PDB file of C-alpha atoms and ligand atoms in Angstrom:
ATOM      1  CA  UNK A   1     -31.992  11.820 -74.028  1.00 72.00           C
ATOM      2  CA  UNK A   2     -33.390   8.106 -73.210  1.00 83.00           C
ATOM      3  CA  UNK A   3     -34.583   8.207 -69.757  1.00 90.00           C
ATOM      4  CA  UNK A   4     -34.520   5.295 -67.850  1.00 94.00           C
ATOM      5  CA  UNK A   5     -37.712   2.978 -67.157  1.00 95.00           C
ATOM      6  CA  UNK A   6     -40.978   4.348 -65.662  1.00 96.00           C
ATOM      7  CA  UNK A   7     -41.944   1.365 -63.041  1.00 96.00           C
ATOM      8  CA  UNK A   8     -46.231   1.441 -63.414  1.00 93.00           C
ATOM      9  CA  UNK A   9     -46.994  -1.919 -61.750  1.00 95.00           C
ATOM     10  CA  UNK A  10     -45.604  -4.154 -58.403  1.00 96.00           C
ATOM     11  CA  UNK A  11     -44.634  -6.479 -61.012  1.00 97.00           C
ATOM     12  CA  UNK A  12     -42.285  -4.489 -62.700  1.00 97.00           C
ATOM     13  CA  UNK A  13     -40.433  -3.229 -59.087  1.00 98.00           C
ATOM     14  CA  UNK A  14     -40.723  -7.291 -58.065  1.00 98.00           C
ATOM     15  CA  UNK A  15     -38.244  -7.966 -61.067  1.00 98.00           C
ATOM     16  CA  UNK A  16     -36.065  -5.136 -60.659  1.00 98.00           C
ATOM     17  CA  UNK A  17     -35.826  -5.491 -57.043  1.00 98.00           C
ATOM     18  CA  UNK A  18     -35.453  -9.363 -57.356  1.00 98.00           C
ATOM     19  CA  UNK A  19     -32.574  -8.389 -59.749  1.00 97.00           C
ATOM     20  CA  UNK A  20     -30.829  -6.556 -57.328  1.00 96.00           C
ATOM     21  CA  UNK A  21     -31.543  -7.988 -54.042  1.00 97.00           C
ATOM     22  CA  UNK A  22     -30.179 -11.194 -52.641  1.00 96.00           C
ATOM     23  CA  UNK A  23     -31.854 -11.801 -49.563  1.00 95.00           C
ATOM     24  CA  UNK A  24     -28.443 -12.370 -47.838  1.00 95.00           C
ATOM     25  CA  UNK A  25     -27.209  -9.085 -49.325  1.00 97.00           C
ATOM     26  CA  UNK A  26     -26.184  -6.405 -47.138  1.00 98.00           C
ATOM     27  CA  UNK A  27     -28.339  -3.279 -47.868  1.00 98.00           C
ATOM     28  CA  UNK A  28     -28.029   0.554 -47.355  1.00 98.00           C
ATOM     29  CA  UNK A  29     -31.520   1.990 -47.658  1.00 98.00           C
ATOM     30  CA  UNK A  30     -31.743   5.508 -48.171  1.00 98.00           C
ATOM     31  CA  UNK A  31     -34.756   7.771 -48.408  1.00 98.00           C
ATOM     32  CA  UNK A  32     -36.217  11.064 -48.445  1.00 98.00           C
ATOM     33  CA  UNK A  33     -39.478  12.083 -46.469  1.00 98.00           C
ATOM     34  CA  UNK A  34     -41.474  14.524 -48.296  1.00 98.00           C
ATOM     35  CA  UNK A  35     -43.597  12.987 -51.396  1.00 98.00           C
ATOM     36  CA  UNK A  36     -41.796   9.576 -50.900  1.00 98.00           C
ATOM     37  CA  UNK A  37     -42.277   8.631 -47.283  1.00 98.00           C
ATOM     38  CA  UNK A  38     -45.357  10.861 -46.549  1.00 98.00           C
ATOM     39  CA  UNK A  39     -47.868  12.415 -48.918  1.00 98.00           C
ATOM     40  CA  UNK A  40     -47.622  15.880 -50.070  1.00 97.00           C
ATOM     41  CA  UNK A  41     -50.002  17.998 -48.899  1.00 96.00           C
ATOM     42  CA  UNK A  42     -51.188  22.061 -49.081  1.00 95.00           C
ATOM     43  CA  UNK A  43     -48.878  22.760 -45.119  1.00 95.00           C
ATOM     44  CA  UNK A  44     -46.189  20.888 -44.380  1.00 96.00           C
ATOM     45  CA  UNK A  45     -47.196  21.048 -40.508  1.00 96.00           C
ATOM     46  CA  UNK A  46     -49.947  18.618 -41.500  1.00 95.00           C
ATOM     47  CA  UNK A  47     -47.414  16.167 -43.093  1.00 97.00           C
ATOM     48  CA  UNK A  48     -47.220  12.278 -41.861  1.00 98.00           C
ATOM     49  CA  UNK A  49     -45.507   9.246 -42.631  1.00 98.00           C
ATOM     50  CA  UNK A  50     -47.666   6.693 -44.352  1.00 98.00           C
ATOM     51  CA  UNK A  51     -48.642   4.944 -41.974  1.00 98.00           C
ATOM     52  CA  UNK A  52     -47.496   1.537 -43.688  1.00 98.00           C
ATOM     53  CA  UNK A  53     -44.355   2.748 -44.571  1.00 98.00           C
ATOM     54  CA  UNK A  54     -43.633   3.142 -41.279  1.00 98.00           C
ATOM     55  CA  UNK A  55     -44.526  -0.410 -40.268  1.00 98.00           C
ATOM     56  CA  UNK A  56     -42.320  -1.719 -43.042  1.00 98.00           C
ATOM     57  CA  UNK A  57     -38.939   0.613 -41.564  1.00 98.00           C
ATOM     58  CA  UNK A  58     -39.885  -0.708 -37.973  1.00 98.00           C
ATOM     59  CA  UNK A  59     -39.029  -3.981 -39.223  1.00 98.00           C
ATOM     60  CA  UNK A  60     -36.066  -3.420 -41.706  1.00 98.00           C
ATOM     61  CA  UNK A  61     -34.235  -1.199 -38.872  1.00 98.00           C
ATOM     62  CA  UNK A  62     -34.366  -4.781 -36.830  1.00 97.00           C
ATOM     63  CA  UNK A  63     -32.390  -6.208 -39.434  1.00 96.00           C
ATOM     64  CA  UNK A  64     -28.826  -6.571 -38.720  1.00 95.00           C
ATOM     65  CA  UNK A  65     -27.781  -6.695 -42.989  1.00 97.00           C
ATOM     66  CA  UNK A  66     -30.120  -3.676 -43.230  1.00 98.00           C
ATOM     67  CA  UNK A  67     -29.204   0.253 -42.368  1.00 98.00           C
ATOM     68  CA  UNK A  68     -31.558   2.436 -42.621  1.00 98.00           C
ATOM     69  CA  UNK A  69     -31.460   6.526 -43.166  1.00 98.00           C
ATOM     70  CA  UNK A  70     -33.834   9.337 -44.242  1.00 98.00           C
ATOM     71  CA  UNK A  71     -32.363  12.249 -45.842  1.00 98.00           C
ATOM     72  CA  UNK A  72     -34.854  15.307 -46.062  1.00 98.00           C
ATOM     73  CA  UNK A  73     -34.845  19.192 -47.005  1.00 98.00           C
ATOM     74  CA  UNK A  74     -36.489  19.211 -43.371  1.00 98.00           C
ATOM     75  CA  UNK A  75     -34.905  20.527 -39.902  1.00 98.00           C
ATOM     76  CA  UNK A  76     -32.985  17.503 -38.377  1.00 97.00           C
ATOM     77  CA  UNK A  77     -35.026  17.455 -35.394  1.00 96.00           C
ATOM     78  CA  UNK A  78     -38.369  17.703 -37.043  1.00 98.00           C
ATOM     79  CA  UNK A  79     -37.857  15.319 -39.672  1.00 98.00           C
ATOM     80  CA  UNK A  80     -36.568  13.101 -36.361  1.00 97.00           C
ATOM     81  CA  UNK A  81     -40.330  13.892 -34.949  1.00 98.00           C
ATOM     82  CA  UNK A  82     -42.230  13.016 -37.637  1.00 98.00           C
ATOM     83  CA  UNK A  83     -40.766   9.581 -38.756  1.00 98.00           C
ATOM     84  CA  UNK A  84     -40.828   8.485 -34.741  1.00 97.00           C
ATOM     85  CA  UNK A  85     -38.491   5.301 -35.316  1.00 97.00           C
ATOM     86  CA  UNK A  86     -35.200   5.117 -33.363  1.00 94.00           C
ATOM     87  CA  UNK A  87     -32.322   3.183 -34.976  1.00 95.00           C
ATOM     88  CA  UNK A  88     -32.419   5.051 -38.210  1.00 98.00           C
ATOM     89  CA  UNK A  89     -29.808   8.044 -38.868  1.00 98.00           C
ATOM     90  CA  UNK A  90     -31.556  11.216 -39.740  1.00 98.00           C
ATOM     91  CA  UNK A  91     -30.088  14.004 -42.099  1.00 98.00           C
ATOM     92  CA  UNK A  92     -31.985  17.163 -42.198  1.00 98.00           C
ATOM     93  CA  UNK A  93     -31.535  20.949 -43.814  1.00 98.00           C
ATOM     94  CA  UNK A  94     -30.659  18.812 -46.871  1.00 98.00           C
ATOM     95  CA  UNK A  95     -27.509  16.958 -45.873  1.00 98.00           C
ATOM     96  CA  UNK A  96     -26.795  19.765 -43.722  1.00 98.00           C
ATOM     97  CA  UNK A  97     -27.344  17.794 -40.339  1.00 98.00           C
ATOM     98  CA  UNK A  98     -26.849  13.950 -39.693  1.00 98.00           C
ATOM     99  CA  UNK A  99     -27.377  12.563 -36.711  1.00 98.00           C
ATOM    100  CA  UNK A 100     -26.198   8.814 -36.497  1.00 98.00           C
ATOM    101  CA  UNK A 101     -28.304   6.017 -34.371  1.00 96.00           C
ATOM    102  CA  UNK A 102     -25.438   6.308 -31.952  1.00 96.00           C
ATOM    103  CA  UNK A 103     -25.983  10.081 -31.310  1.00 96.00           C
ATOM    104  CA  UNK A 104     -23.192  11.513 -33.501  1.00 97.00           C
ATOM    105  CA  UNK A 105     -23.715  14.429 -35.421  1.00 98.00           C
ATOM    106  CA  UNK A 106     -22.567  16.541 -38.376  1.00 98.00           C
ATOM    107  CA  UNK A 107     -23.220  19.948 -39.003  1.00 98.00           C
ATOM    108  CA  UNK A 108     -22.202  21.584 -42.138  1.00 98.00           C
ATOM    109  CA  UNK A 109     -20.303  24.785 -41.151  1.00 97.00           C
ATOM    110  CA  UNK A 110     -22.485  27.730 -42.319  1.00 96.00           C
ATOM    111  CA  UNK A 111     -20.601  31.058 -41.855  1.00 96.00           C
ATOM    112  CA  UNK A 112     -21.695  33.911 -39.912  1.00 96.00           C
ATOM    113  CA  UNK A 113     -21.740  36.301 -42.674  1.00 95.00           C
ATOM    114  CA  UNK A 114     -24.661  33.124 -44.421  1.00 95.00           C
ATOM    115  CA  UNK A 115     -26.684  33.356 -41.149  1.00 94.00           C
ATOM    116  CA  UNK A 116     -26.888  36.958 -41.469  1.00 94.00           C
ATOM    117  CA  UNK A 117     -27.618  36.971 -45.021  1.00 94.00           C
ATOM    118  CA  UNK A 118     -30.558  34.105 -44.345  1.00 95.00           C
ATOM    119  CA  UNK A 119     -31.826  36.368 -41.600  1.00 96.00           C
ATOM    120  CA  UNK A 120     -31.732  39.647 -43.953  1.00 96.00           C
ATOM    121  CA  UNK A 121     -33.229  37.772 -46.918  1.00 96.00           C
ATOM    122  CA  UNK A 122     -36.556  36.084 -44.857  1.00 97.00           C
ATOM    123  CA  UNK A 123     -37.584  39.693 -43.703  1.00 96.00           C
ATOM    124  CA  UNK A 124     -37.017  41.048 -47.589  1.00 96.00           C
ATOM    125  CA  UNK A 125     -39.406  38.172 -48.761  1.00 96.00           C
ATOM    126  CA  UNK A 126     -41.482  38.145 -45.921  1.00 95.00           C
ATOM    127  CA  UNK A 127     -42.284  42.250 -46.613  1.00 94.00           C
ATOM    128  CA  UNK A 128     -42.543  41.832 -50.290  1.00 93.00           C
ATOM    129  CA  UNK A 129     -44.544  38.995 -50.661  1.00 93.00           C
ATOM    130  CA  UNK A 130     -46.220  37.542 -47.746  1.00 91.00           C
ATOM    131  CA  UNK A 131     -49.181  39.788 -48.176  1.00 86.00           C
ATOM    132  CA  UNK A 132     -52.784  39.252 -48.140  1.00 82.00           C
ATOM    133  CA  UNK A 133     -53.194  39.767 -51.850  1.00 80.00           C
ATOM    134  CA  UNK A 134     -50.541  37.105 -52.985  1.00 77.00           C
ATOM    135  CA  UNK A 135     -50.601  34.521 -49.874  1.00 91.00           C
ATOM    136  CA  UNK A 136     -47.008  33.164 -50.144  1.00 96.00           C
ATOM    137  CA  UNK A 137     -45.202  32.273 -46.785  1.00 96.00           C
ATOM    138  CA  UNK A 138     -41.655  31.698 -46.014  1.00 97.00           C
ATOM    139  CA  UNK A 139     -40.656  28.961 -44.015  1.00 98.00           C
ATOM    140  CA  UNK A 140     -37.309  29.608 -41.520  1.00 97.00           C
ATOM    141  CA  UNK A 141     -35.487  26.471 -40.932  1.00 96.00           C
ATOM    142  CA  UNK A 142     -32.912  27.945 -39.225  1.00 93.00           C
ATOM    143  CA  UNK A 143     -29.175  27.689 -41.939  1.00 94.00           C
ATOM    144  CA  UNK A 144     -31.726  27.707 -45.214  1.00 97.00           C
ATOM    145  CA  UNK A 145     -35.547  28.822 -46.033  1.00 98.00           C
ATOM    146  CA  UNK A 146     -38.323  27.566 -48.488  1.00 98.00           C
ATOM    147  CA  UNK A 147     -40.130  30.123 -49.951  1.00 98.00           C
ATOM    148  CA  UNK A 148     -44.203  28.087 -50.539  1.00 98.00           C
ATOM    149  CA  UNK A 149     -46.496  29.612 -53.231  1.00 97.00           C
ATOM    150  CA  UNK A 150     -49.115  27.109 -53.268  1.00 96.00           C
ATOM    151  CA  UNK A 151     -51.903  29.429 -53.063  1.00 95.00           C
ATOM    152  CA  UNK A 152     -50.549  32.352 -54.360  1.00 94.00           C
ATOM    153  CA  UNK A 153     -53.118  33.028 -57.667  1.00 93.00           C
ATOM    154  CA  UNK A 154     -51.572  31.209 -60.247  1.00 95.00           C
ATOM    155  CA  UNK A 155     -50.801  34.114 -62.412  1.00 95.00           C
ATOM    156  CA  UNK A 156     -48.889  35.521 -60.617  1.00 93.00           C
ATOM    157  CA  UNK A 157     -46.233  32.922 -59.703  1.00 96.00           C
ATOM    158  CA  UNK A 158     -44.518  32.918 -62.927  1.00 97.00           C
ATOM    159  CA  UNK A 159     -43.750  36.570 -62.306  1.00 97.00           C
ATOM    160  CA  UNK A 160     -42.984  35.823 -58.373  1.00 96.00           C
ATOM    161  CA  UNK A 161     -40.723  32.627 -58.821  1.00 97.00           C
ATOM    162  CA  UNK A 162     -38.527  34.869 -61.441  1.00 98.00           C
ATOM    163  CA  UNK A 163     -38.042  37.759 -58.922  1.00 97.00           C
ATOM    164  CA  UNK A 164     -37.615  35.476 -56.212  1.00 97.00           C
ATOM    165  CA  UNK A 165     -34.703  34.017 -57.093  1.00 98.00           C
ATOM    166  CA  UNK A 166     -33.145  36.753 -58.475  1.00 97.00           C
ATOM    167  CA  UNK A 167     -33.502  38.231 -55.129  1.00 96.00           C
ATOM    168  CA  UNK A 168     -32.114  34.759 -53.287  1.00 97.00           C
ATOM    169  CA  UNK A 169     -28.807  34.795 -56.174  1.00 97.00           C
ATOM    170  CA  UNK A 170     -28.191  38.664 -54.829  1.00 94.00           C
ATOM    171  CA  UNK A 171     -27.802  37.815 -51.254  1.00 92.00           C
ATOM    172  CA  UNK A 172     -25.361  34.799 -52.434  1.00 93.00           C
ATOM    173  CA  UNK A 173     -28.358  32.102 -51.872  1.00 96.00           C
ATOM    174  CA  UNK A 174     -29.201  29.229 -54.201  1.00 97.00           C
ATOM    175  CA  UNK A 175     -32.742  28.979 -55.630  1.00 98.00           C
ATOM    176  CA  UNK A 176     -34.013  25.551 -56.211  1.00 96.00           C
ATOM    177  CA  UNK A 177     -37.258  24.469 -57.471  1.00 95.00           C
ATOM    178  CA  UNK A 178     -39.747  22.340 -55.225  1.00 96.00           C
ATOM    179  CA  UNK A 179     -43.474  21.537 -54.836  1.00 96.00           C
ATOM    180  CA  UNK A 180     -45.186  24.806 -55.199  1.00 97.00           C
ATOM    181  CA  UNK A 181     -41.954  25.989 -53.261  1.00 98.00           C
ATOM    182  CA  UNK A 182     -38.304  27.420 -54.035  1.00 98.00           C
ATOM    183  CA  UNK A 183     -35.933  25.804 -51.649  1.00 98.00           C
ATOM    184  CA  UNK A 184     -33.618  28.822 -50.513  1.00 98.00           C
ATOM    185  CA  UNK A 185     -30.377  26.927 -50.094  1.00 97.00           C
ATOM    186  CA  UNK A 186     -26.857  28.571 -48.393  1.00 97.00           C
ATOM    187  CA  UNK A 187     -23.880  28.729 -51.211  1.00 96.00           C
ATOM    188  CA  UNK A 188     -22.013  25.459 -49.960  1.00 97.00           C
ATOM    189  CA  UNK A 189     -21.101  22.752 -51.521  1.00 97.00           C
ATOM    190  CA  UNK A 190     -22.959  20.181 -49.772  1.00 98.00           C
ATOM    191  CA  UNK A 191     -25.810  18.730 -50.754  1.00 98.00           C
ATOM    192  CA  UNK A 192     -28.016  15.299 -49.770  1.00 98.00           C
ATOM    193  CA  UNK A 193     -26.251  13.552 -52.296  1.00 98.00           C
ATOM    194  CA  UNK A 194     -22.547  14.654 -49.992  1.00 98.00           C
ATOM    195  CA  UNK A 195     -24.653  13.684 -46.714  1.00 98.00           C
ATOM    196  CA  UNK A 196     -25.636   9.936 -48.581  1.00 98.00           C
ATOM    197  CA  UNK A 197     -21.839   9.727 -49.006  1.00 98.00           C
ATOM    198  CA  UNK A 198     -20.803  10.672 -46.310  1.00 98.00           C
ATOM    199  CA  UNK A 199     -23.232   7.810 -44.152  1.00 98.00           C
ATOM    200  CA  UNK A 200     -21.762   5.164 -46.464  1.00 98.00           C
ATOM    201  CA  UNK A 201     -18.449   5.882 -45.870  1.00 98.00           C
ATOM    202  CA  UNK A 202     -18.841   6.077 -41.746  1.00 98.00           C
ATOM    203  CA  UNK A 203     -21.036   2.895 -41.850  1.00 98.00           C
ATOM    204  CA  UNK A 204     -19.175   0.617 -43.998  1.00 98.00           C
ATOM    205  CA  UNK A 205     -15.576   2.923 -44.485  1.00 97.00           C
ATOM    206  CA  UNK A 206     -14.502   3.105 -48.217  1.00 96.00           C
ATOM    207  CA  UNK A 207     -14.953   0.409 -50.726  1.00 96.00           C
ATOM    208  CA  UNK A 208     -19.333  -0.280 -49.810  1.00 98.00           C
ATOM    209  CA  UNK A 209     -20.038   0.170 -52.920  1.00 96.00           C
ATOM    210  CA  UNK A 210     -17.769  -3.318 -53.497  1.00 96.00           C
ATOM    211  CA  UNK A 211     -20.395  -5.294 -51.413  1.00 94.00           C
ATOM    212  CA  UNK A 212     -23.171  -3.266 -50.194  1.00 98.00           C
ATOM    213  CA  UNK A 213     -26.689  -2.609 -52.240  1.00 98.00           C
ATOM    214  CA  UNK A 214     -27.985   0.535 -51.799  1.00 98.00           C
ATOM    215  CA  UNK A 215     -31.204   1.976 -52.492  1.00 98.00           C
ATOM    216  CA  UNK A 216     -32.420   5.721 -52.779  1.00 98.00           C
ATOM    217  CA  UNK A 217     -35.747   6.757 -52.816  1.00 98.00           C
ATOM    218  CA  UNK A 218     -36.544  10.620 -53.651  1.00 98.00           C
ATOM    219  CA  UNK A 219     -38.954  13.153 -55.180  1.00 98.00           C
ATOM    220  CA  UNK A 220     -37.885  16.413 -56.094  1.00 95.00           C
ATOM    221  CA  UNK A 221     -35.298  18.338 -56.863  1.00 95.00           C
ATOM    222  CA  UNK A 222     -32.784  17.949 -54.627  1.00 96.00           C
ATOM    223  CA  UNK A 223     -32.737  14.199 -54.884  1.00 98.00           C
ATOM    224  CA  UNK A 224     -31.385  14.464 -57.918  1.00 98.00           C
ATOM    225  CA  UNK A 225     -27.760  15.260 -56.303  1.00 98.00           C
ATOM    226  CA  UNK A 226     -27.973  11.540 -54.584  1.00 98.00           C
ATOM    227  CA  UNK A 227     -29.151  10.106 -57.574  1.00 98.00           C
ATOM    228  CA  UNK A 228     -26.356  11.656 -59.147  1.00 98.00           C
ATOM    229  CA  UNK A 229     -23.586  11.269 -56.849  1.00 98.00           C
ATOM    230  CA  UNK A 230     -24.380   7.555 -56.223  1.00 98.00           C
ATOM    231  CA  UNK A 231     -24.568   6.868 -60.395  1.00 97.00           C
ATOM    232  CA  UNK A 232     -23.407   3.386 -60.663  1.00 97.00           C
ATOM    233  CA  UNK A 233     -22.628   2.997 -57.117  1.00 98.00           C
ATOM    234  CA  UNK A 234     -26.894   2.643 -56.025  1.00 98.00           C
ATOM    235  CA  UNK A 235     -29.928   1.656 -57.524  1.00 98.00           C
ATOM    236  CA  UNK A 236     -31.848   4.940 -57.267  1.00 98.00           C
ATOM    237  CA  UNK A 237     -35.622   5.754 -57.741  1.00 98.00           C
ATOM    238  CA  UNK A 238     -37.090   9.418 -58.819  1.00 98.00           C
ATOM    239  CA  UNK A 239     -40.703   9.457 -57.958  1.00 98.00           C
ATOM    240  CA  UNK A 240     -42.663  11.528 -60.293  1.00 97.00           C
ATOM    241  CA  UNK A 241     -45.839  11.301 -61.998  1.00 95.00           C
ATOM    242  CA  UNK A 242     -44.734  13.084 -64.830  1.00 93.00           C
ATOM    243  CA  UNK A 243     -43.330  10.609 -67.560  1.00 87.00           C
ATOM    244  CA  UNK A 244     -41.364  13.116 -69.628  1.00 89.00           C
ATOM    245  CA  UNK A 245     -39.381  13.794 -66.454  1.00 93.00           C
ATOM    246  CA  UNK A 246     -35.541  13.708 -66.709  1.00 95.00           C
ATOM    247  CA  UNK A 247     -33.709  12.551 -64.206  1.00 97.00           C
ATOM    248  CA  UNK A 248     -30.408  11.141 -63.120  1.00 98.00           C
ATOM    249  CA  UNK A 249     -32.215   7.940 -61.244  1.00 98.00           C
ATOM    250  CA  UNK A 250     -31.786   4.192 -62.291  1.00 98.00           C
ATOM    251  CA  UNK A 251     -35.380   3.981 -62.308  1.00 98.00           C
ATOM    252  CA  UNK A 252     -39.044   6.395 -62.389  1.00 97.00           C
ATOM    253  CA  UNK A 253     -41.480   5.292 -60.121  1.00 97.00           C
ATOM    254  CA  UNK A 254     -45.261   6.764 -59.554  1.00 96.00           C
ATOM    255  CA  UNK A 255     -45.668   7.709 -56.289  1.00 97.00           C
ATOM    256  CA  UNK A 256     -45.556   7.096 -52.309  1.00 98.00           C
ATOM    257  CA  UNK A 257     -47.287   3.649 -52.825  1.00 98.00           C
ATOM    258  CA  UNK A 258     -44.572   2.666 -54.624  1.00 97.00           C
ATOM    259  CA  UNK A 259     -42.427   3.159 -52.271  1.00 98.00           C
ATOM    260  CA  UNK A 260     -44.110   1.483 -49.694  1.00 98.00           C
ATOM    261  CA  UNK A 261     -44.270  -1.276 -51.907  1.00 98.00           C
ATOM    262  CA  UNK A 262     -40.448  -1.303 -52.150  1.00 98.00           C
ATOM    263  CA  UNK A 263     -39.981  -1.351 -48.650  1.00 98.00           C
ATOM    264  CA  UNK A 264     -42.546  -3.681 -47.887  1.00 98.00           C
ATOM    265  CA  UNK A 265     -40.672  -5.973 -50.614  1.00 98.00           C
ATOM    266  CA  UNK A 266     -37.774  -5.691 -48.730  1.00 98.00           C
ATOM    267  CA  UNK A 267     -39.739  -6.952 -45.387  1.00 98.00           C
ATOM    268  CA  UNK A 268     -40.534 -10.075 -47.302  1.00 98.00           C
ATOM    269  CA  UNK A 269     -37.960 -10.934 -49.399  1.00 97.00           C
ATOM    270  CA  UNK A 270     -34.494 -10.091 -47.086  1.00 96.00           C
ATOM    271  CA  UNK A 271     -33.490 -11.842 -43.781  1.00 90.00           C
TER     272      UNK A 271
HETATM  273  O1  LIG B 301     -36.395  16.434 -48.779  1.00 95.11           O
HETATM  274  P1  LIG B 301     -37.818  16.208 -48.402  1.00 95.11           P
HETATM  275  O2  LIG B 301     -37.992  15.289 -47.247  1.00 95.11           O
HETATM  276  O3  LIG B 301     -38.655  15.820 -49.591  1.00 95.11           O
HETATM  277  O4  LIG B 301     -38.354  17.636 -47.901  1.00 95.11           O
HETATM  278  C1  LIG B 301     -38.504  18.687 -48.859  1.00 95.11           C
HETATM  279  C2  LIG B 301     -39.324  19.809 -48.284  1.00 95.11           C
HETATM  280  O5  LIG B 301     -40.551  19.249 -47.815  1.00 95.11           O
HETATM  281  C3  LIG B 301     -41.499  20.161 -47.274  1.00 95.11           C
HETATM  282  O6  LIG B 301     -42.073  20.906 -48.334  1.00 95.11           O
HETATM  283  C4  LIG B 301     -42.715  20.115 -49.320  1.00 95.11           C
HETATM  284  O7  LIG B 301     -43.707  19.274 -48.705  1.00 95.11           O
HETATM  285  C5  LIG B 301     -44.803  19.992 -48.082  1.00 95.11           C
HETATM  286  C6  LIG B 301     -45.680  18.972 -47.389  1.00 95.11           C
HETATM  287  O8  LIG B 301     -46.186  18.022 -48.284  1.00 95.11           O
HETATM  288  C7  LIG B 301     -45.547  20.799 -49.143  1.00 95.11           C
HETATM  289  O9  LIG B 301     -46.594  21.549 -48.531  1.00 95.11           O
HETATM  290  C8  LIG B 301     -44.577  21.748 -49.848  1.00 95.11           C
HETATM  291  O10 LIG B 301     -45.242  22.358 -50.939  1.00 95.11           O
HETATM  292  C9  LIG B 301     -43.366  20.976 -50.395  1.00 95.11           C
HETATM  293  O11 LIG B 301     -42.420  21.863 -50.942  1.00 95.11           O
HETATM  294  C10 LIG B 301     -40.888  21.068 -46.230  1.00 95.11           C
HETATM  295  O12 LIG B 301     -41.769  22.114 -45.936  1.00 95.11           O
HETATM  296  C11 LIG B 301     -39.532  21.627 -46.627  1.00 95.11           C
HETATM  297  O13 LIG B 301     -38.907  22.233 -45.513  1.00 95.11           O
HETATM  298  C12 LIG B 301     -38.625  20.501 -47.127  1.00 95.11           C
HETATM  299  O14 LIG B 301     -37.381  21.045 -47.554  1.00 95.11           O
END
């Protein structure tokens, strides 16, 4: 299938964006954190927003036509942490939590019986394959888990991604490919692309997509459901330095610098 565009240079986001974007125009921008707000990098402990993109959000939340969220596989809280701005809604655990700039929340309901099959499933992986040999860790965030294999040897991670999920699929668990991870997701159907929704609809009540622009920036995997969901109702942006990536985005861009440059586009050319 045709995929769309692959944005290289500022030029080519200037005429898209200048396309788009009045500078009147009421605008919805929506994000993710990891690999389009901060770098990836080998822990996600050590992860931090780029520092300019964090300049650029400090202005657009000022902006009465602007809102501003950041929806992220992360924990609510420490997704809240590590982005530091206030006036920005927050969505963690993948859609999972929202937390709106006037202190609402939304919590998905996860069912006992799904906390006790998280639980059960962390200490299987953790005794299987958290060993010295084959250095894989599990990360608990609480209503879902990310299983990281960065620097297990490489040949064995084939092998170790296959029995993985098999493993996640038995205790009821979805199994969905990240960076050097598998994102251990609860069998709901909600996903970031639900949470994106659901902010649109409690900022601006049913019709936006009549008279409000919005932008997504993701990724990875998980993206994908907002770029999905939002088909023909945002203008959406995969990161991804692969070129032969498919993806349900309007556009491809390269990486967190382009990003920043959209944001930073947005500083200059809204009001
Ligand atoms: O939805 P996002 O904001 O993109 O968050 C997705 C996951 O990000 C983190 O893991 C990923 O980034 C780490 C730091 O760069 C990297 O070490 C890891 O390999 C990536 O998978 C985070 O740890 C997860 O909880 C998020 O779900």
């Amino acid at each position: 299938t045709t995929q769309p565009e692959y944005l290289i240079t500022r030029d080519d986001i200037h005429a898209v964006l200048s396309k788009i974007i009045k500078p009147d125009d009421s605008i919805a921008l929506l994000s993710d954190f990891d690999g389009t707000l901060g770098r990836i990098c080998p822990n996600p402990v050590l992860t931090a927003i780029e520092p300019a993109a964090k300049d650029a959000l400090e202005q657009l939340v000022k902006r009465s036509n602007i809102f501003t969220g950041i929806i992220s596989g992360r924990p609510m809280a420490d997704l809240r942490k590590r982005v530091g701005i206030d006036n920005c809604t927050y969505s963690g655990n993948h859609g999972m939590e929202i937390v709106f700039t006037n202190k609402t929340e939304f919590h998905y309901p996860i069912t006992t019986e799904m906390y006790a099959n998280c639980t059960k499933l962390k200490s299987i992986l953790m005794a299987k394959y958290v060993t010295n040999a084959a250095p894989a860790w599990v990360e608990d965030k609480n209503i879902s888990l990310v299983f990281h294999y960065r620097f297990v040897p490489e040949h064995l991670q084939e092998a170790m991604i296959a029995d993985v999920s098999e493993l996640v699929r038995k205790y009821g668990y979805n199994p969905v490919p990240a960076h050097a991870a598998i994102e251990i997701k609860p069998p709901v159907v909600w996903s970031k692309g639900h949470a994106a929704l659901l902010i649109l609809n409690e900022i601006y009540g049913s019709g936006w997509e009549k008279n409000i622009r919005v932008i997504y920036m993701g990724d990875d995997t998980s993206d994908e459901d907002v770029m999905e969901m939002l088909k023909g109702k945002a203008t959406t942006f995969r990161i991804t330095d692969n070129p032969g990536l498919e993806t349900h985005a309007t556009y491809r861009m390269q990486s967190v610098d382009t990003a920043v440059f959209v944001l930073d586009w947005l500083v200059n050319n809204t009001n």
